[in-house]
Amino acid sequence: MASAGRRLALDWRLARGDEVLPSAVVADSRSLRSAPTAWVRGIDGGKLVKGVKLFVVCDKHGSLLDLELQPANTDDRTRVLPMLPRLSALGFQGNLLGDSGFKGAPFAAAALEHDIHVSISPGGTRDGRFLPNGIRWVVERLFAWLSRYRRLNIVYNRAADLFAGHVWIAMISIIARRLVAQIRAQQGF
């Protein structure tokens, strides 16, 4: 499922006139509530959420390139580390943009081993509302797209790979609709 989702994401990049591989990716996490029957639960003390953390890496179009699922009390840097070799295996070499949760010399050094450079751009707030800096807003938009799928707002699955499959199905649906709309527009429908 993940390979089909990645393939569609790269096809969408080509359809938009971009290079196949992005020069920069954006990483972030989202804490999701989970049912007591879920495979794992943790407490995200900052957001007061008992459940699971979804770690994602996307390109500038908001297309999902990789994901990782862990308990909500997991540190962002430790869960993005397993994604670095997978991104490198895709052929990605460039900047990984993230918030202050990705700060730290050991994480930056681990990323450099895969020719990935970490760039931190902390978000800010205005009038109590969160405002992401720079291109980081695309990952927030990705989370908004995924939240339209009710199945992805609360984790009920007893296995992590089942929930990950649902995320990839949602992403495949989003990108496939984009591609169909673009083809219809080119054909004059």
Tab-separated table of C-alpha atoms in Angstrom:
chain	number	residue	atom	x	y	z
A	1	MET	CA	0.000	0.000	0.000
A	2	ALA	CA	2.804	2.406	0.914
A	3	SER	CA	4.614	1.837	-2.365
A	4	ALA	CA	1.458	2.615	-4.368
A	5	GLY	CA	0.916	5.787	-2.340
A	6	ARG	CA	4.512	6.927	-2.841
A	7	ARG	CA	4.321	6.148	-6.548
A	8	LEU	CA	1.169	8.252	-6.925
A	9	ALA	CA	2.784	11.091	-4.955
A	10	LEU	CA	5.746	11.076	-7.334
A	11	ASP	CA	3.409	10.876	-10.353
A	12	TRP	CA	1.533	13.900	-8.996
A	13	ARG	CA	4.830	15.791	-8.794
A	14	LEU	CA	5.474	15.020	-12.483
A	15	ALA	CA	1.937	16.063	-13.415
A	16	ARG	CA	2.545	19.400	-11.674
A	17	GLY	CA	5.718	19.957	-13.713
A	18	ASP	CA	8.178	19.258	-10.890
A	19	GLU	CA	11.122	16.911	-10.689
A	20	VAL	CA	10.290	13.365	-9.589
A	21	LEU	CA	12.108	13.737	-6.272
A	22	PRO	CA	11.609	16.781	-4.067
A	23	SER	CA	14.507	18.984	-3.035
A	24	ALA	CA	12.950	19.451	0.406
A	25	VAL	CA	10.471	17.553	2.540
A	26	VAL	CA	8.481	18.616	5.576
A	27	ALA	CA	8.150	16.466	8.717
A	28	ASP	CA	5.724	16.810	11.603
A	29	SER	CA	3.595	14.787	13.972
A	30	ARG	CA	-0.019	14.707	15.077
A	31	SER	CA	-1.364	13.159	18.274
A	32	LEU	CA	-4.513	11.101	17.813
A	33	ARG	CA	-6.830	9.765	20.472
A	34	SER	CA	-7.017	5.996	20.593
A	35	ALA	CA	-9.488	3.508	21.961
A	36	PRO	CA	-8.417	1.257	24.843
A	37	THR	CA	-8.371	-1.627	22.359
A	38	ALA	CA	-5.724	0.032	20.155
A	39	TRP	CA	-2.339	-1.671	19.794
A	40	VAL	CA	-0.603	0.940	21.951
A	41	ARG	CA	-1.402	4.079	23.923
A	42	GLY	CA	0.689	6.836	25.368
A	43	ILE	CA	-0.022	10.254	26.833
A	44	ASP	CA	1.111	13.356	24.989
A	45	GLY	CA	1.548	15.677	27.951
A	46	GLY	CA	1.724	18.829	25.854
A	47	LYS	CA	-1.572	18.219	24.075
A	48	LEU	CA	-3.224	16.128	26.793
A	49	VAL	CA	-4.052	13.360	24.334
A	50	LYS	CA	-4.037	9.691	25.287
A	51	GLY	CA	-3.319	7.698	22.190
A	52	VAL	CA	-1.025	7.428	19.184
A	53	LYS	CA	1.310	9.832	17.395
A	54	LEU	CA	1.305	9.894	13.603
A	55	PHE	CA	4.667	11.055	12.184
A	56	VAL	CA	4.596	12.073	8.520
A	57	VAL	CA	6.970	13.338	5.846
A	58	CYS	CA	5.464	15.123	2.837
A	59	ASP	CA	6.583	17.180	-0.155
A	60	LYS	CA	5.642	20.757	-1.075
A	61	HIS	CA	2.322	19.600	-2.546
A	62	GLY	CA	1.332	17.939	0.723
A	63	SER	CA	1.707	14.439	-0.731
A	64	LEU	CA	2.582	11.825	1.858
A	65	LEU	CA	5.988	10.208	1.300
A	66	ASP	CA	6.388	8.235	4.534
A	67	LEU	CA	4.776	7.700	7.914
A	68	GLU	CA	5.512	6.186	11.297
A	69	LEU	CA	3.140	5.353	14.175
A	70	GLN	CA	4.127	5.276	17.859
A	71	PRO	CA	2.654	5.941	21.310
A	72	ALA	CA	1.748	9.601	21.845
A	73	ASN	CA	4.523	10.112	24.415
A	74	THR	CA	7.265	9.434	21.819
A	75	ASP	CA	9.806	12.128	20.942
A	76	ASP	CA	9.614	13.460	17.363
A	77	ARG	CA	13.306	12.959	16.569
A	78	THR	CA	13.399	9.304	17.622
A	79	ARG	CA	10.493	8.368	15.376
A	80	VAL	CA	11.683	10.224	12.310
A	81	LEU	CA	15.058	8.435	12.456
A	82	PRO	CA	13.660	5.186	10.917
A	83	MET	CA	12.211	7.250	8.065
A	84	LEU	CA	15.595	8.673	7.051
A	85	PRO	CA	16.926	5.462	5.416
A	86	ARG	CA	13.581	4.956	3.647
A	87	LEU	CA	13.716	8.501	2.251
A	88	SER	CA	17.304	7.925	1.209
A	89	ALA	CA	16.298	4.659	-0.498
A	90	LEU	CA	13.804	6.663	-2.588
A	91	GLY	CA	16.761	8.735	-3.755
A	92	PHE	CA	15.932	11.819	-1.703
A	93	GLN	CA	18.847	14.067	-0.789
A	94	GLY	CA	17.927	17.516	0.408
A	95	ASN	CA	16.438	19.478	3.271
A	96	LEU	CA	14.139	18.095	5.928
A	97	LEU	CA	12.117	20.993	7.301
A	98	GLY	CA	10.610	20.709	10.746
A	99	ASP	CA	9.639	22.519	13.888
A	100	SER	CA	11.676	22.847	17.072
A	101	GLY	CA	10.855	19.217	17.945
A	102	PHE	CA	13.562	18.203	15.465
A	103	LYS	CA	16.289	20.322	17.035
A	104	GLY	CA	19.502	18.708	18.185
A	105	ALA	CA	22.984	17.890	16.949
A	106	PRO	CA	22.649	14.055	17.223
A	107	PHE	CA	19.531	14.073	15.021
A	108	ALA	CA	21.156	16.416	12.484
A	109	ALA	CA	24.247	14.176	12.384
A	110	ALA	CA	22.111	11.067	11.843
A	111	ALA	CA	20.303	12.817	8.991
A	112	LEU	CA	23.586	13.876	7.380
A	113	GLU	CA	24.605	10.213	7.164
A	114	HIS	CA	21.790	9.895	4.599
A	115	ASP	CA	22.636	13.214	2.841
A	116	ILE	CA	19.600	14.870	4.438
A	117	HIS	CA	20.036	18.319	5.973
A	118	VAL	CA	17.759	19.312	8.854
A	119	SER	CA	16.385	22.844	8.822
A	120	ILE	CA	14.386	24.082	11.804
A	121	SER	CA	11.746	26.775	11.417
A	122	PRO	CA	9.753	27.158	14.622
A	123	GLY	CA	6.133	28.119	14.238
A	124	GLY	CA	4.629	31.023	16.083
A	125	THR	CA	1.314	32.105	17.465
A	126	ARG	CA	-0.778	35.189	16.936
A	127	ASP	CA	-3.842	35.879	19.041
A	128	GLY	CA	-3.570	32.355	20.469
A	129	ARG	CA	-3.675	30.693	17.020
A	130	PHE	CA	-0.890	28.501	15.663
A	131	LEU	CA	0.889	29.872	12.578
A	132	PRO	CA	3.394	27.596	10.803
A	133	ASN	CA	6.417	29.306	9.275
A	134	GLY	CA	7.482	29.037	5.640
A	135	ILE	CA	6.575	25.931	3.676
A	136	ARG	CA	5.775	23.999	6.846
A	137	TRP	CA	2.092	24.793	6.377
A	138	VAL	CA	1.829	21.985	3.779
A	139	VAL	CA	2.140	19.310	6.456
A	140	GLU	CA	-0.640	20.991	8.441
A	141	ARG	CA	-2.763	20.945	5.291
A	142	LEU	CA	-1.992	17.223	4.885
A	143	PHE	CA	-3.256	16.594	8.426
A	144	ALA	CA	-6.416	18.566	7.577
A	145	TRP	CA	-6.985	16.450	4.449
A	146	LEU	CA	-6.526	13.249	6.449
A	147	SER	CA	-8.902	14.446	9.165
A	148	ARG	CA	-11.714	14.496	6.583
A	149	TYR	CA	-11.598	10.702	6.741
A	150	ARG	CA	-13.460	9.929	9.973
A	151	ARG	CA	-11.688	6.586	10.289
A	152	LEU	CA	-8.391	8.430	10.831
A	153	ASN	CA	-9.462	10.736	13.676
A	154	ILE	CA	-9.608	8.125	16.444
A	155	VAL	CA	-7.458	4.982	16.381
A	156	TYR	CA	-9.435	1.782	16.956
A	157	ASN	CA	-7.141	-0.688	15.178
A	158	ARG	CA	-5.462	-3.496	17.103
A	159	ALA	CA	-2.412	-3.376	14.807
A	160	ALA	CA	-0.348	-0.403	13.638
A	161	ASP	CA	-0.104	-1.642	10.048
A	162	LEU	CA	-3.908	-1.621	9.707
A	163	PHE	CA	-4.116	2.033	10.693
A	164	ALA	CA	-1.157	2.871	8.428
A	165	GLY	CA	-3.015	1.121	5.602
A	166	HIS	CA	-6.031	3.355	6.188
A	167	VAL	CA	-3.796	6.443	6.026
A	168	TRP	CA	-2.263	5.283	2.740
A	169	ILE	CA	-5.732	4.500	1.303
A	170	ALA	CA	-6.853	8.036	2.154
A	171	MET	CA	-3.744	9.506	0.514
A	172	ILE	CA	-4.183	7.352	-2.600
A	173	SER	CA	-7.790	8.555	-2.814
A	174	ILE	CA	-6.751	12.217	-2.491
A	175	ILE	CA	-3.992	12.047	-5.111
A	176	ALA	CA	-5.995	9.884	-7.537
A	177	ARG	CA	-8.826	12.447	-7.490
A	178	ARG	CA	-6.294	15.212	-8.205
A	179	LEU	CA	-4.826	13.319	-11.144
A	180	VAL	CA	-8.258	12.544	-12.623
A	181	ALA	CA	-9.320	16.195	-12.270
A	182	GLN	CA	-6.159	17.367	-14.003
A	183	ILE	CA	-6.581	14.888	-16.868
A	184	ARG	CA	-10.209	15.962	-17.330
A	185	ALA	CA	-9.194	19.618	-17.347
A	186	GLN	CA	-6.531	18.932	-19.994
A	187	GLN	CA	-9.044	17.056	-22.147
A	188	GLY	CA	-11.628	19.828	-21.810
A	189	PHE	CA	-14.276	17.958	-19.794
